[in-house]
One Martini backbone bead per residue (centre of mass of N, CA, C, O) as a GRO file, in nm:
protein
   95
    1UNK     BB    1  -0.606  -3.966  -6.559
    2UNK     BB    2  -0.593  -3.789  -6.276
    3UNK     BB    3  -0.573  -4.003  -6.084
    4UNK     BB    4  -0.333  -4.145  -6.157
    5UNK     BB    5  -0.135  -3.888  -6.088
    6UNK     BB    6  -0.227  -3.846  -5.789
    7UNK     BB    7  -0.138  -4.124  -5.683
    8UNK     BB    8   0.135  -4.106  -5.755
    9UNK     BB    9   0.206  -3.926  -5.603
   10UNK     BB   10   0.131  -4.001  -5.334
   11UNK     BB   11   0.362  -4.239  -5.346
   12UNK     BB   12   0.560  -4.061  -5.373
   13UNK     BB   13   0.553  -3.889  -5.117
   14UNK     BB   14   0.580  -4.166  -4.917
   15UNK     BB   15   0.873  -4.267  -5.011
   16UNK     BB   16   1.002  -3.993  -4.934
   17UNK     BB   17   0.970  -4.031  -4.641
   18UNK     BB   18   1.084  -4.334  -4.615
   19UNK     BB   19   1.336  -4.246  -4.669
   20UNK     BB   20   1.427  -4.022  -4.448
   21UNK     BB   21   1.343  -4.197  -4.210
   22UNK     BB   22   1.585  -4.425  -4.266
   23UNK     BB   23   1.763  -4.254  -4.265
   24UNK     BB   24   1.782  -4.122  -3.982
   25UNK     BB   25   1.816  -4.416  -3.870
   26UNK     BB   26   2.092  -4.440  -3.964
   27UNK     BB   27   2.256  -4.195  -3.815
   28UNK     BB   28   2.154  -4.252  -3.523
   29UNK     BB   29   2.280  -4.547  -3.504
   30UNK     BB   30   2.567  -4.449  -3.548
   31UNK     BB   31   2.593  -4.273  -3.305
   32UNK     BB   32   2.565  -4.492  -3.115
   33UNK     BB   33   2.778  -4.658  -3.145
   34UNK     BB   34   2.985  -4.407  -3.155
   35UNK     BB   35   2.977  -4.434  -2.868
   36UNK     BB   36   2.989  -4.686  -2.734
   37UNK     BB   37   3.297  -4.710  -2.847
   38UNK     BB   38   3.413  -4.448  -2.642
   39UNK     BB   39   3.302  -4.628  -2.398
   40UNK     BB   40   3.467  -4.859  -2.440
   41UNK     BB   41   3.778  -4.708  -2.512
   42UNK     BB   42   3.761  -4.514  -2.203
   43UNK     BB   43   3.576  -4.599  -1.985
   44UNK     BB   44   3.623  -4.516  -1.667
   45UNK     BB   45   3.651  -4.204  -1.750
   46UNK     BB   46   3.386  -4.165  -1.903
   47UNK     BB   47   3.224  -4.229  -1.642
   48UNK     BB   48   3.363  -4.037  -1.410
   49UNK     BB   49   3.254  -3.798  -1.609
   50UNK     BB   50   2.980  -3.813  -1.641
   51UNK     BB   51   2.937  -3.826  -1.291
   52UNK     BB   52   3.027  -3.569  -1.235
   53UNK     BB   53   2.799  -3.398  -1.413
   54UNK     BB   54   2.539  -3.512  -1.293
   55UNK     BB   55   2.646  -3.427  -0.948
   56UNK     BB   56   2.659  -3.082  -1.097
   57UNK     BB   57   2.344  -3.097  -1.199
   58UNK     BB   58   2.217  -3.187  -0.905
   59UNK     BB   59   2.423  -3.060  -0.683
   60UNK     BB   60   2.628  -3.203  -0.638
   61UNK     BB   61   2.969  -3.337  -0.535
   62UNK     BB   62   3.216  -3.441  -0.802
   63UNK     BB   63   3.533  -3.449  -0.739
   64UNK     BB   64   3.549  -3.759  -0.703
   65UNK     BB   65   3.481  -3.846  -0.990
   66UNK     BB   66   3.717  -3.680  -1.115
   67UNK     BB   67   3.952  -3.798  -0.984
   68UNK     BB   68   3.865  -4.086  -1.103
   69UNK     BB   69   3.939  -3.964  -1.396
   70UNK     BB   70   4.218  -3.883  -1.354
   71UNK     BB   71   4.386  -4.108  -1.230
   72UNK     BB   72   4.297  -4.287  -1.477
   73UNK     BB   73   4.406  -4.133  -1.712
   74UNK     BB   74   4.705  -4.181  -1.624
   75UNK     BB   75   4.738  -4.461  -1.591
   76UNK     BB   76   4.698  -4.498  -1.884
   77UNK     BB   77   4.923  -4.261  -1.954
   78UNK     BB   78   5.118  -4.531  -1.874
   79UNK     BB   79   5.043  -4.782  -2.033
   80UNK     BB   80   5.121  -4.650  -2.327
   81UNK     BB   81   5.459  -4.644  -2.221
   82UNK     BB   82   5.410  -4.945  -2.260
   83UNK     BB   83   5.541  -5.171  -2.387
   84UNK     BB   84   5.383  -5.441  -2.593
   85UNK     BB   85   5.253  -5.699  -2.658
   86UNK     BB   86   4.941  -5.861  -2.742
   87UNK     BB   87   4.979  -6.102  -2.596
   88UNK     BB   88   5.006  -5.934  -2.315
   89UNK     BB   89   4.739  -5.756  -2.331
   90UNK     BB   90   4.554  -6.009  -2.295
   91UNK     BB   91   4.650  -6.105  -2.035
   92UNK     BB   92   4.552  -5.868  -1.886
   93UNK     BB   93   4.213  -5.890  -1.961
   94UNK     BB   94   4.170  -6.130  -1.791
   95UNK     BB   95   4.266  -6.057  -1.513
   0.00000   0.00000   0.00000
């Protein structure tokens, strides 16, 4: 009989491993797309912004990335005050 509850033992602690590293890998997958998703909602400031935090890490000067991501986000903040409809906003986006 202790056979079977030591196997049984052994096979619950890798079921408990294999559940954890599940969670994991879905967690990790998550920041991913959330990542993704800033990166693609925030665009052009936010590589300007990545770019220059890169060359003043490597040790380059950075302030023209800096700049082109303050410029991009003024744009922006221009552009959220005009009003307009989704029809003309898809029309941007093609153009």
């Amino acid at each position: 009989m202790q056979t079977g509850l030591v196997k049984t033992s052994y096979f619950s602690r890798l079921k408990q491993r294999g559940q954890g590293m599940t969670e994991y890998i879905i967690i990790t997958a998550l920041i991913a797309i959330a990542a993704i998703v800033v990166f693609a909602a925030f665009g052009d400031t936010v590589k300007n912004q990545t770019a220059a935090m890169a060359k003043e890490l490597s040790g380059q000067d950075g302030s023209a990335a800096s700049d082109k991501a303050r410029e991009r986000a003024d744009a922006g903040e221009s552009a959220a005050a005009v009003k307009g409809t989704l029809k003309e906003f898809a029309g941007k986006q093609t153009q």
